[in-house]
XYZ file of C-alpha atoms in Angstrom:
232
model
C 25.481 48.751 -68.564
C 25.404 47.889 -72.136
C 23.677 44.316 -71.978
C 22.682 42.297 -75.805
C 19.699 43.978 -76.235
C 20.751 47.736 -76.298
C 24.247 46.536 -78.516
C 20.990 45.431 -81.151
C 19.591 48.667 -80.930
C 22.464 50.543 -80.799
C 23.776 48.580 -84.015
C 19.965 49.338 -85.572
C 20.602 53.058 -84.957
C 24.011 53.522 -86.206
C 23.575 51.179 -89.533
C 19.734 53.404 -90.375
C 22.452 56.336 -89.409
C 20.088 57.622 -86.805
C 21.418 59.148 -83.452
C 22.792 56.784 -80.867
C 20.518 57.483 -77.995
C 22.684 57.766 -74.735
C 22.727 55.324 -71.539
C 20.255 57.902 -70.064
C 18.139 57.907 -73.118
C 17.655 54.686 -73.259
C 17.425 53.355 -69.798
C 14.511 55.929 -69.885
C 12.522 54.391 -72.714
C 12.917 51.097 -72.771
C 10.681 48.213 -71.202
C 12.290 46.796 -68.774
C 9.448 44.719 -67.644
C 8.873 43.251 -71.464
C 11.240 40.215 -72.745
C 13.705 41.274 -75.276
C 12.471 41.619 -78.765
C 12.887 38.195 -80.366
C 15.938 39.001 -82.526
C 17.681 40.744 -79.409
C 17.704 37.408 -77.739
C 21.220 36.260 -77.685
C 19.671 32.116 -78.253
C 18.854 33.948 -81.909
C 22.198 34.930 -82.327
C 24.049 32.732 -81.290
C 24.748 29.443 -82.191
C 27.519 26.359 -83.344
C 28.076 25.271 -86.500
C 25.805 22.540 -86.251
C 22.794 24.666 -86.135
C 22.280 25.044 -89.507
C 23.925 21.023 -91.336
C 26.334 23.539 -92.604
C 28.060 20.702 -95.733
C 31.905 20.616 -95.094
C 32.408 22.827 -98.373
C 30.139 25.550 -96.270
C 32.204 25.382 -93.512
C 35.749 25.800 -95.511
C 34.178 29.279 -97.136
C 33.231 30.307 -94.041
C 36.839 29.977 -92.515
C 38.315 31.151 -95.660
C 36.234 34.510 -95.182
C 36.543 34.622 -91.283
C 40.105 33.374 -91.140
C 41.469 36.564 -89.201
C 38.511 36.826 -86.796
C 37.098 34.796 -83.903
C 33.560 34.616 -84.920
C 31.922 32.887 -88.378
C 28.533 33.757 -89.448
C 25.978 31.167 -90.430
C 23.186 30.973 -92.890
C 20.542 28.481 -92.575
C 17.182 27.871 -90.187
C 17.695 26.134 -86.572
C 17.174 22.620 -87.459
C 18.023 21.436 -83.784
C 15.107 24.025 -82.742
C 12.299 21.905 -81.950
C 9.259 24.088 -83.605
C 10.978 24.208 -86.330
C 10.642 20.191 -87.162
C 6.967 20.522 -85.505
C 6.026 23.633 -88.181
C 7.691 21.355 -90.825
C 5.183 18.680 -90.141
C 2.379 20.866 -89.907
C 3.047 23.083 -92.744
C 5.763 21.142 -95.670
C 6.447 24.534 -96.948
C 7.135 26.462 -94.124
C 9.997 28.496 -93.672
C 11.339 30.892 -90.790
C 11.562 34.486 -92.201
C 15.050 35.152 -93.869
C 16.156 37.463 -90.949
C 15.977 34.501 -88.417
C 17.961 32.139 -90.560
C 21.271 33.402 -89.679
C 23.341 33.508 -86.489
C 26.963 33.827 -85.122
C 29.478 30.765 -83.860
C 31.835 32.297 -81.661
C 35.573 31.303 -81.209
C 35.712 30.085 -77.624
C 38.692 32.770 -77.439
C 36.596 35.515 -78.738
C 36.227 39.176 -76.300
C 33.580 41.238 -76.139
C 35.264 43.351 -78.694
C 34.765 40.117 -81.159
C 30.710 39.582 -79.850
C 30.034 43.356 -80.723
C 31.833 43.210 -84.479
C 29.987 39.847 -84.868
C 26.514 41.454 -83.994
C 27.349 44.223 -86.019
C 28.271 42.132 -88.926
C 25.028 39.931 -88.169
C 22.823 43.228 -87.757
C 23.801 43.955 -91.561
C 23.067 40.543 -92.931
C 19.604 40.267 -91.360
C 18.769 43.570 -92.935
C 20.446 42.297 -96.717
C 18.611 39.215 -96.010
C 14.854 41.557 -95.695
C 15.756 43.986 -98.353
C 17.223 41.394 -101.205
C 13.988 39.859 -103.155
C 15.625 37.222 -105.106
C 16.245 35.178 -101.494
C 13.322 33.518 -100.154
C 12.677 29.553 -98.584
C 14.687 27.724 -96.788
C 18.545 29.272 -96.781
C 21.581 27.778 -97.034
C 25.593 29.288 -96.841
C 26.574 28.402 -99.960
C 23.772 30.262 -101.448
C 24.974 33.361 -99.646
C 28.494 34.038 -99.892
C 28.053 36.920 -101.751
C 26.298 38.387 -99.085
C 28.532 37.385 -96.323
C 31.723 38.574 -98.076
C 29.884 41.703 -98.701
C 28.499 42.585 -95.071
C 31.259 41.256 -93.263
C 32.935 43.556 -95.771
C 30.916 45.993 -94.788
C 31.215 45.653 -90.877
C 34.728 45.051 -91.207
C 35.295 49.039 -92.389
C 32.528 50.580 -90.061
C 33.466 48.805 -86.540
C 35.918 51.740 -85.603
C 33.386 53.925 -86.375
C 30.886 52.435 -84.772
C 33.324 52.214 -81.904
C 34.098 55.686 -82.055
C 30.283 56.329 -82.132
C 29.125 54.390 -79.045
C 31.732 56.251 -77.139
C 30.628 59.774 -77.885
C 27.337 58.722 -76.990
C 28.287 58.089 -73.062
C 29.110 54.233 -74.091
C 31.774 52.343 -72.270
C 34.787 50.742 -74.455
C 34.067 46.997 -75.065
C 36.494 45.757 -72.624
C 33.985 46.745 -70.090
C 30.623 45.770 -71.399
C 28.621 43.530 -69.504
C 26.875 40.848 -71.985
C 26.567 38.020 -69.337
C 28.165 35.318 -70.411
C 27.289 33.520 -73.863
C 28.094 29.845 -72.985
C 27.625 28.372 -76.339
C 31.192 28.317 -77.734
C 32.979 26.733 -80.814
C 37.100 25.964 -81.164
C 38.943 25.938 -84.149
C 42.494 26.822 -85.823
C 42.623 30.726 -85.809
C 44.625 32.209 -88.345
C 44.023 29.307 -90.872
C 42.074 29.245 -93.895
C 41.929 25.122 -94.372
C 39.864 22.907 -92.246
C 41.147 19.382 -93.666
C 41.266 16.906 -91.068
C 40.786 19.784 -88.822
C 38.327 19.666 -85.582
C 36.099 21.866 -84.172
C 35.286 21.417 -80.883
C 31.491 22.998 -79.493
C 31.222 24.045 -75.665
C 27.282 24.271 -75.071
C 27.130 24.855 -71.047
C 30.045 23.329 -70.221
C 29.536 19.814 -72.360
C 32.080 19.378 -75.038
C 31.778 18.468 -77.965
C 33.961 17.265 -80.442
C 33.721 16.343 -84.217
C 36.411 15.903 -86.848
C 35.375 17.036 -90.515
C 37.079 16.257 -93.413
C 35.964 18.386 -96.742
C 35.443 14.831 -98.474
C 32.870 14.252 -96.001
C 28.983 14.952 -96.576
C 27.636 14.188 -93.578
C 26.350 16.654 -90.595
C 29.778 18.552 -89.341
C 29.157 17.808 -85.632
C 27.511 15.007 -83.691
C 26.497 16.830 -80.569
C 22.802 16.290 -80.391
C 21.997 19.603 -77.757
C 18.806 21.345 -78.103
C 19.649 25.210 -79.047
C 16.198 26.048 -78.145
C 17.916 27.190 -74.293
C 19.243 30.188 -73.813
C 23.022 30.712 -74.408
């Protein structure tokens, strides 16, 4: 069973264009007694829009560059993470390394098929995150566009591949993968690139959420005040 943990290291594999170890393989040498690696856990990866105080010009790039998909990537630390305000405190310059300062929002409609392109296109931003030395501090959206465009870009042209890929190596098709189920879910207009006097609407364990954003506004985009520190 392919759970969010092994999709990671698949991903990690396939985008360092190492071998994809098999179901057999892996089940063999991995730790099944050890908690996941801390960017395998899927409260890392997934979030809502919220999470980062993305500014309502943030979130209409986003949907411009995600308009055909059911997922939107995020750049920013987890401000609604509680050790994140308590290192603030402690340190004023603290920051959370670049890799953890980025997650996915999915489309309460989204498949597995749209969790595994997301985590793909995620995988490649936290490594352009590591490897680019002019970004460093505290991270914002805006100030990574270039970067989105260019790994969603990038995971746009290498998910049938990657598809093709995981298959070979003994993989089932997405369709039957077995994530469990990510409760933390987002609604918004598929198909459209404008968000004025739009809503999304966040689903965090069954609670919903709604908040309307208007691109004149400058304020936080949603109101919901739920810890992300949970799992999802």
């Amino acid at each position: 069973v392919l759970n969010f943990e092994r999709l990671v290291q698949l991903i990690t594999c396939y985008i360092s264009q190492q071998p994809l170890p098999t179901p057999q393989h892996m089940a063999r040498t991995e730790k099944i007694f050890l908690p996941p690696q801390h960017l395998t856990r899927r409260a890392i990866a997934f979030g809502s829009v919220g999470r980062a105080k993305l500014s309502p010009s943030e979130l209409q790039e986003l949907m411009d560059l995600f308009y055909k998909e059911r997922f939107l990537l995020v750049v920013g630390p987890n401000v609604k993470n509680p050790h994140f305000a308590w290192f603030r405190s402690k340190q004023g310059d603290y920051c959370p390394p670049p890799e953890e300062q980025c997650h996915i929002v999915l489309h309460s409609n989204a498949t597995n098929v749209d969790i595994v392109k997301s985590t793909l296109a995620l995988c490649l931003l936290r490594k352009s995150l590591v490897q680019n030395d002019s970004i460093h501090g505290i991270l914002r959206t805006s100030e990574c566009m270039g970067l989105l465009k260019e790994c969603y870009q990038q995971a746009d042209d290498m998910f049938p591949s990657f598809l093709k890929s995981m298959q070979r190596a003994g993989w089932a098709p997405p369709a039957r993968f077995m994530f469990g189920r990510v409760t933390m879910r987002a609604e918004w207009p598929l198909g459209q690139t404008s968000v004025h006097n739009s809503a999304i609407t966040e689903t965090v364990n069954g609670t919903r959420h709604n908040s309307t954003m208007t691109t004149s506004s400058s304020t936080d985009l949603t109101k919901n005040t739920t810890t992300e520190a949970s799992n999802v």
